[in-house]
mmCIF file of N, CA and C in Angstrom:
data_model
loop_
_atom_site.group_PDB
_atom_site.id
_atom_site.type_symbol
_atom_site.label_atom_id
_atom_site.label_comp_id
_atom_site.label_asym_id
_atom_site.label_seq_id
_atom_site.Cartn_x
_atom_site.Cartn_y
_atom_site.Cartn_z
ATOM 1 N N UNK A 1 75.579 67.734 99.066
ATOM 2 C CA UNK A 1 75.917 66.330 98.933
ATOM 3 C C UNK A 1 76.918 66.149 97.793
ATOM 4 N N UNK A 2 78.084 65.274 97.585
ATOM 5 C CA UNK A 2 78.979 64.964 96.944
ATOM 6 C C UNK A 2 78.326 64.439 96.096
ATOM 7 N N UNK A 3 78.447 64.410 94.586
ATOM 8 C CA UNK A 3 77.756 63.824 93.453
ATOM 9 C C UNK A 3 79.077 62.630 92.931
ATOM 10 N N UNK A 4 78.219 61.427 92.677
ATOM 11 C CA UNK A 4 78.961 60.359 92.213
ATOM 12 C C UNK A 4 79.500 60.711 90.625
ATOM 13 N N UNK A 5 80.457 60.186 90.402
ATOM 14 C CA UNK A 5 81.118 60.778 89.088
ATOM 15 C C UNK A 5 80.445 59.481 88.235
ATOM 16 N N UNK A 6 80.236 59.881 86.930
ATOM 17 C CA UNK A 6 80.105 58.542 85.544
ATOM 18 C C UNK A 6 81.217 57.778 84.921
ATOM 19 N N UNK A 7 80.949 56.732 84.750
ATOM 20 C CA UNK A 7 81.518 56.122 84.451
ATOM 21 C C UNK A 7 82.437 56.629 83.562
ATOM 22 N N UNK A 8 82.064 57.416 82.461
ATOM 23 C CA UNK A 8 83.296 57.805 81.567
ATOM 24 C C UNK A 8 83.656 58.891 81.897
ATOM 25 N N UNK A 9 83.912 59.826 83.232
ATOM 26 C CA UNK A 9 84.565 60.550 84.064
ATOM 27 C C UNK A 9 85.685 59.161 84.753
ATOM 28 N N UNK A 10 84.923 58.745 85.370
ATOM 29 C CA UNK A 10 85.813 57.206 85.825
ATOM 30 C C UNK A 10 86.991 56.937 85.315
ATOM 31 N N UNK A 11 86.522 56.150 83.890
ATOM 32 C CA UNK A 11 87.054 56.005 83.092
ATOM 33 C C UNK A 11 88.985 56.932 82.740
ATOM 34 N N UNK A 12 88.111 58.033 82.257
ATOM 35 C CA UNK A 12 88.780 59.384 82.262
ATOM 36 C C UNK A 12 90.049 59.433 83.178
ATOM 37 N N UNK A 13 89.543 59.575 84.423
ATOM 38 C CA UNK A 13 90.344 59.732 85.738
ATOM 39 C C UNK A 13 91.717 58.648 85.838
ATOM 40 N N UNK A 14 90.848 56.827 85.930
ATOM 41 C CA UNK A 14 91.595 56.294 85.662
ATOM 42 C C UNK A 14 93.045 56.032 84.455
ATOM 43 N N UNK A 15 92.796 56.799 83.616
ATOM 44 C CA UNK A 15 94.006 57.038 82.763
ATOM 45 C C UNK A 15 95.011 57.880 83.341
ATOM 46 N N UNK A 16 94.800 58.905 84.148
ATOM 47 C CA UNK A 16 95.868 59.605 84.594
ATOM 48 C C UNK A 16 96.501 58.922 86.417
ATOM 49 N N UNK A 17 95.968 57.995 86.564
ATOM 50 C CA UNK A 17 96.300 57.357 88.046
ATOM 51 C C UNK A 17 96.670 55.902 87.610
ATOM 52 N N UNK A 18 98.049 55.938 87.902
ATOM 53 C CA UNK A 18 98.847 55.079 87.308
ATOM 54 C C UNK A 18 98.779 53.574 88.867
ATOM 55 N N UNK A 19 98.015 52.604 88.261
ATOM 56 C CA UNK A 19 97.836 51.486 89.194
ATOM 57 C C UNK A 19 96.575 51.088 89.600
ATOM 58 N N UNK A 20 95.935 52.306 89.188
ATOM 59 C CA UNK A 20 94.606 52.136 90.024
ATOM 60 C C UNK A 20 92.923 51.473 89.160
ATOM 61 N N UNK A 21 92.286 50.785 90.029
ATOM 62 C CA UNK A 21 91.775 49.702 89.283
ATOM 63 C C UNK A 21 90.461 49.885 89.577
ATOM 64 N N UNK A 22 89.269 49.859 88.906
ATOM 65 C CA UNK A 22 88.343 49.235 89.532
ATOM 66 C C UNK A 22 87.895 48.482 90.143
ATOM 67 N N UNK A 23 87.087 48.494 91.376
ATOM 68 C CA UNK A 23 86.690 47.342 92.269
ATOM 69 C C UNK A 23 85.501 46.099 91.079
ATOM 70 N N UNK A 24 85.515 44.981 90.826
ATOM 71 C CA UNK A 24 84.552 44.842 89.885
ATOM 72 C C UNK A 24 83.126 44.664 91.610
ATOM 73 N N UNK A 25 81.986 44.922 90.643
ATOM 74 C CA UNK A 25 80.611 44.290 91.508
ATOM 75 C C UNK A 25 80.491 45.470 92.728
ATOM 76 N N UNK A 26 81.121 46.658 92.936
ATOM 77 C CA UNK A 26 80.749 48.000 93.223
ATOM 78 C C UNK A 26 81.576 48.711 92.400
ATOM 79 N N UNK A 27 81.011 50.591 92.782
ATOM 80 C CA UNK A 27 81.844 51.440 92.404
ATOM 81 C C UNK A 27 82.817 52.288 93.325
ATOM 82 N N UNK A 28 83.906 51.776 93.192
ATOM 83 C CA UNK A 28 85.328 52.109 94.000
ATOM 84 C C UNK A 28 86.486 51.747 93.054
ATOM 85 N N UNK A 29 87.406 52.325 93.397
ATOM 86 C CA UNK A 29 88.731 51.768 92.991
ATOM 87 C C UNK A 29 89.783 51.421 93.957
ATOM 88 N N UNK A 30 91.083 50.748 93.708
ATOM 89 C CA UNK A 30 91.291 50.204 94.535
ATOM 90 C C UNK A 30 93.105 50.319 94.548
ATOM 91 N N UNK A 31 93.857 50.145 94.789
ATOM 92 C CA UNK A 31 95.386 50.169 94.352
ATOM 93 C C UNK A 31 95.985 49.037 95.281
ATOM 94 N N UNK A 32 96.958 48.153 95.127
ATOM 95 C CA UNK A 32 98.144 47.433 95.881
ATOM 96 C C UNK A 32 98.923 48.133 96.179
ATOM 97 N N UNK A 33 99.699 48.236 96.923
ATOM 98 C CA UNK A 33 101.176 48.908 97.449
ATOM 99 C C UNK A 33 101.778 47.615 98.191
ATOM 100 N N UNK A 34 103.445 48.236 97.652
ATOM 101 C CA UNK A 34 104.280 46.825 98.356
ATOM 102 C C UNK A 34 105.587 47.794 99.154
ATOM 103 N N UNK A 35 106.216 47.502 100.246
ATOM 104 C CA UNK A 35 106.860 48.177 100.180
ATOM 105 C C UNK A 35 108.152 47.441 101.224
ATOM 106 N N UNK A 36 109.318 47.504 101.251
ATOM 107 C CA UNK A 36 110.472 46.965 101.851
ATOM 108 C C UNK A 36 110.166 46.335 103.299
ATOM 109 N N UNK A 37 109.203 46.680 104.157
ATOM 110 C CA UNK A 37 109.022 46.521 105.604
ATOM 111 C C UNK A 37 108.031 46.862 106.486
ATOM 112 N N UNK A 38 107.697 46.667 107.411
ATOM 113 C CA UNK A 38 106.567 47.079 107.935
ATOM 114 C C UNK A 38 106.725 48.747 108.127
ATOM 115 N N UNK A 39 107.916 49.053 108.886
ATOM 116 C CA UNK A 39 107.812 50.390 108.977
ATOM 117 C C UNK A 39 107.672 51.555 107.928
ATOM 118 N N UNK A 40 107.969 50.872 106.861
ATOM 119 C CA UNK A 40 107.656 51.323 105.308
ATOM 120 C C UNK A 40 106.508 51.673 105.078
ATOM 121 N N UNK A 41 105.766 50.774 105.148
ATOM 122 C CA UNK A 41 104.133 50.751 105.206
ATOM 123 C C UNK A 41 103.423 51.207 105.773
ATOM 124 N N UNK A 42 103.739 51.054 107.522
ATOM 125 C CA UNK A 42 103.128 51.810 108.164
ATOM 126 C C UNK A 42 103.319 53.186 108.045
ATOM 127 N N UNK A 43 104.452 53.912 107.863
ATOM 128 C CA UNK A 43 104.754 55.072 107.924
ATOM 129 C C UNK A 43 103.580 55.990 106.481
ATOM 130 N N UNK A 44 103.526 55.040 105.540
ATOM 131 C CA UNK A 44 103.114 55.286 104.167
ATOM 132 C C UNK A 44 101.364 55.498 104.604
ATOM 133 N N UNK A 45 100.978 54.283 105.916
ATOM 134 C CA UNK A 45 99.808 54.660 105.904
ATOM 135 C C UNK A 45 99.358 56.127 106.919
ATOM 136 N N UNK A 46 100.224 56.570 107.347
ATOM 137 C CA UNK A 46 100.180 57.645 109.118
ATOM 138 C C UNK A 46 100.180 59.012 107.710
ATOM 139 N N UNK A 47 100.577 59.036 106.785
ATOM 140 C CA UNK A 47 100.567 59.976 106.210
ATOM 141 C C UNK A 47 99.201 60.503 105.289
ATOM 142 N N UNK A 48 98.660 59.142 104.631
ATOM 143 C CA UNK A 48 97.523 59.160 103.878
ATOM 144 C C UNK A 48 96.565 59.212 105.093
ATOM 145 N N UNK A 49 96.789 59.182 106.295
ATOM 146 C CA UNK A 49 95.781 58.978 107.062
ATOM 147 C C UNK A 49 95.745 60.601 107.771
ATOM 148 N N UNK A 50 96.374 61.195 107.872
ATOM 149 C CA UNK A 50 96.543 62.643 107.945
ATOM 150 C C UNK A 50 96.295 63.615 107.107
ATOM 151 N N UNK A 51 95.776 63.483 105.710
ATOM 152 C CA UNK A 51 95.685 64.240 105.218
ATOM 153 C C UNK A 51 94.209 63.725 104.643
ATOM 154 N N UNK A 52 93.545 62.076 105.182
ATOM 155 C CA UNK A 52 92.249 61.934 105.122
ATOM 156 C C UNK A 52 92.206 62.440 105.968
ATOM 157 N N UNK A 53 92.113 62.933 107.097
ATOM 158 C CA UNK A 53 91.425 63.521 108.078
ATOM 159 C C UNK A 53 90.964 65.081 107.859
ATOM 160 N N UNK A 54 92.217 65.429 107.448
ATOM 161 C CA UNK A 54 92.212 66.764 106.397
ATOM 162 C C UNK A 54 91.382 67.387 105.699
ATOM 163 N N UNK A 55 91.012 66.266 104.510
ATOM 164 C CA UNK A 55 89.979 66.053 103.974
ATOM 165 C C UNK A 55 88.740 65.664 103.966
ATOM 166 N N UNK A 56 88.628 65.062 105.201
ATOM 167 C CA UNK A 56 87.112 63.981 105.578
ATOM 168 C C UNK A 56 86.649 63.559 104.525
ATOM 169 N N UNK A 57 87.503 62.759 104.357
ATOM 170 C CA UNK A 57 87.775 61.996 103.137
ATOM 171 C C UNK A 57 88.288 60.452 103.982
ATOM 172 N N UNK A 58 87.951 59.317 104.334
ATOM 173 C CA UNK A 58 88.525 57.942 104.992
ATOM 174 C C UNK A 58 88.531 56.737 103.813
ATOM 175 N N UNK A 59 89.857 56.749 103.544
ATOM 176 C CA UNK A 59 89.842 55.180 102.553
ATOM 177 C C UNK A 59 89.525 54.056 103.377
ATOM 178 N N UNK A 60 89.312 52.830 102.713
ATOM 179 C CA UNK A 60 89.185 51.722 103.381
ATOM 180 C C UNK A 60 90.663 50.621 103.113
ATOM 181 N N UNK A 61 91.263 50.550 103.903
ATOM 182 C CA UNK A 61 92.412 49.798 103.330
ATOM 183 C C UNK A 61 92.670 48.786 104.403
ATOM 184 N N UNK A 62 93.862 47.930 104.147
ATOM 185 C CA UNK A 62 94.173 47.002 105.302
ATOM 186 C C UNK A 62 95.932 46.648 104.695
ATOM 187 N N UNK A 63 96.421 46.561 105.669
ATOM 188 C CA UNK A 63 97.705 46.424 106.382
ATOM 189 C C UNK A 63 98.497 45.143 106.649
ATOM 190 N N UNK A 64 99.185 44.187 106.173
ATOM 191 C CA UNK A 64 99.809 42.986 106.138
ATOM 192 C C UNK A 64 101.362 43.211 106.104
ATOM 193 N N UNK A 65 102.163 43.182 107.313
ATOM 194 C CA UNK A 65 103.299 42.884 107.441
ATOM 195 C C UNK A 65 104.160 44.446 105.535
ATOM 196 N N UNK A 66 104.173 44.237 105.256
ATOM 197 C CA UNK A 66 104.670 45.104 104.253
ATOM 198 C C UNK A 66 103.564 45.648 102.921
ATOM 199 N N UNK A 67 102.588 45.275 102.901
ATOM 200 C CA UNK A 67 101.436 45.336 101.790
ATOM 201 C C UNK A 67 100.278 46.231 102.008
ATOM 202 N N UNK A 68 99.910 46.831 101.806
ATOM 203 C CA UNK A 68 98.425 47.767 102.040
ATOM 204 C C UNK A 68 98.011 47.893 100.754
ATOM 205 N N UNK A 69 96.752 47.566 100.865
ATOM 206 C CA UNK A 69 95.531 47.382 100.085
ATOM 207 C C UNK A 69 94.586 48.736 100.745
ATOM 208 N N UNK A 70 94.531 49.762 99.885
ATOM 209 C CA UNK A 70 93.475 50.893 99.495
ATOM 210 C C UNK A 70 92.424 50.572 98.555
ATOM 211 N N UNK A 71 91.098 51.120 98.766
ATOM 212 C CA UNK A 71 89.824 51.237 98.586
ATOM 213 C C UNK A 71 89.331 52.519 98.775
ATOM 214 N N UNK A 72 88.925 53.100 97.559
ATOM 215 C CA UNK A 72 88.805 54.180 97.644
ATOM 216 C C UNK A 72 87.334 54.583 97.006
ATOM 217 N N UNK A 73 86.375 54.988 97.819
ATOM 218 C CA UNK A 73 84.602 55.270 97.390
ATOM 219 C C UNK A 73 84.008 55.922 98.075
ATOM 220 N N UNK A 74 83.299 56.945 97.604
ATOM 221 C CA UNK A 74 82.306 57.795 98.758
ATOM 222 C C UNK A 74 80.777 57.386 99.113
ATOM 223 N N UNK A 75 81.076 56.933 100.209
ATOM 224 C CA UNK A 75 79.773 56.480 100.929
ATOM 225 C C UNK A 75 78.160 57.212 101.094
ATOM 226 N N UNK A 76 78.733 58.371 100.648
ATOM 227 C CA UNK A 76 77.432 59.415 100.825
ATOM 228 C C UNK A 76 77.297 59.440 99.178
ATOM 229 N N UNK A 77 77.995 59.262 98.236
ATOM 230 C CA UNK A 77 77.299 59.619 96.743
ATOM 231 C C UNK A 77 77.178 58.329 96.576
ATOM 232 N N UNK A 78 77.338 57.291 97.006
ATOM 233 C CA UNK A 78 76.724 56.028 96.530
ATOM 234 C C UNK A 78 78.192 55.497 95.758
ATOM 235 N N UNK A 79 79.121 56.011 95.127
ATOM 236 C CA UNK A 79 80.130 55.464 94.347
ATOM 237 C C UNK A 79 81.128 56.124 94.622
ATOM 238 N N UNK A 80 81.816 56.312 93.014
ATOM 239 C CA UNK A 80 83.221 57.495 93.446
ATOM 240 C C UNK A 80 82.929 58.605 93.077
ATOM 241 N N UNK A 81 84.095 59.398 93.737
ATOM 242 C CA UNK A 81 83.247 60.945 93.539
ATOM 243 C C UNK A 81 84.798 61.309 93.361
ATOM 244 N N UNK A 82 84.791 62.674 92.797
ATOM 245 C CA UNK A 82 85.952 63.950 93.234
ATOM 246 C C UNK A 82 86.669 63.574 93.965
ATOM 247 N N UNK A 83 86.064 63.213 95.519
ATOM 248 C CA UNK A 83 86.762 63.121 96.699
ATOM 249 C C UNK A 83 87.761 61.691 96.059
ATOM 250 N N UNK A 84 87.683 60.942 96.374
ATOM 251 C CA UNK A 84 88.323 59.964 95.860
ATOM 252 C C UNK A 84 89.175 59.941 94.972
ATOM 253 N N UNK A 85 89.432 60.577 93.824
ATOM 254 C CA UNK A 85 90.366 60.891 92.828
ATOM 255 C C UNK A 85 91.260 61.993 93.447
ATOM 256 N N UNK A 86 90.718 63.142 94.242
ATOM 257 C CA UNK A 86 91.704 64.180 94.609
ATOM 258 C C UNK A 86 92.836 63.011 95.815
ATOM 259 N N UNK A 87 91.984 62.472 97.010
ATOM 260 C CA UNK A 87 92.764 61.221 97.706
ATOM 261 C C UNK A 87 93.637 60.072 96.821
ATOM 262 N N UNK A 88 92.863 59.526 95.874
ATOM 263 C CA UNK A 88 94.253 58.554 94.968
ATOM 264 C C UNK A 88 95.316 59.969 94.545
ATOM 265 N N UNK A 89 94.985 60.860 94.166
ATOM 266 C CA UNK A 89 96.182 61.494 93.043
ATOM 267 C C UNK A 89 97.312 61.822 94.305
ATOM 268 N N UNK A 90 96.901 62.317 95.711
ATOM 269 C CA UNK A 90 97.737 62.102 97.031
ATOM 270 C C UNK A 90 98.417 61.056 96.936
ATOM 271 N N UNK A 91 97.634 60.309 97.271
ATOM 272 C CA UNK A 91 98.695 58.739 97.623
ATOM 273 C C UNK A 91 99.363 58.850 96.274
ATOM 274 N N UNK A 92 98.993 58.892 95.357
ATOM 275 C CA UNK A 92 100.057 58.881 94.193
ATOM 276 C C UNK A 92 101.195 59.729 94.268
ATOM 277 N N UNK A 93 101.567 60.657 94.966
ATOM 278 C CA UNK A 93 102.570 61.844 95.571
ATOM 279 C C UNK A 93 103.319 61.255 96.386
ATOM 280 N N UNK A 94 102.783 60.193 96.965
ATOM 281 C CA UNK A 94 103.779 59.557 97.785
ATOM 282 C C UNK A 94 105.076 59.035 97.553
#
């Protein structure tokens, strides 16, 4: 089973992932992305979504004309884990 990370691992993590926020009232984090167009976006999401699969690793995000909103938490450790930080530091490669 994936072990949920502590808060001052959290903490920690969040200093080197530039954007990324805590969800307040669970444990997840979360990022905005903006980007020129839909095909921008979409293309941005076909990639993170290929290499969650990769990983079996699935963010929770949603999709508006040029904007995607990521959510990022592991459902089996109860919070965030590893998995989740190795997936943001990806999308951060983007």
């Amino acid at each position: 089973m994936v072990q949920r990370l502590t808060d001052t691992e959290i903490d920690a993590a969040l200093k080197e992932l530039a954007g990324w926020r805590r969800v307040e009232g669970r444990s997840a984090i979360a990022r905005s992305f903006k980007f020129a167009d839909f095909n921008q976006a979409f293309g941005f999401m076909a990639r993170i979504a290929l290499m969650a699969e990769k990983l079996d690793h699935h963010p929770e995000w949603s999709n508006v004309y040029n904007r995607v909103e990521i959510t990022l938490t592991t459902h089996d450790a109860g919070g965030i884990s590893a998995r989740d930080l190795k997936l943001a530091r990806f999308i951060d490669s983007l």
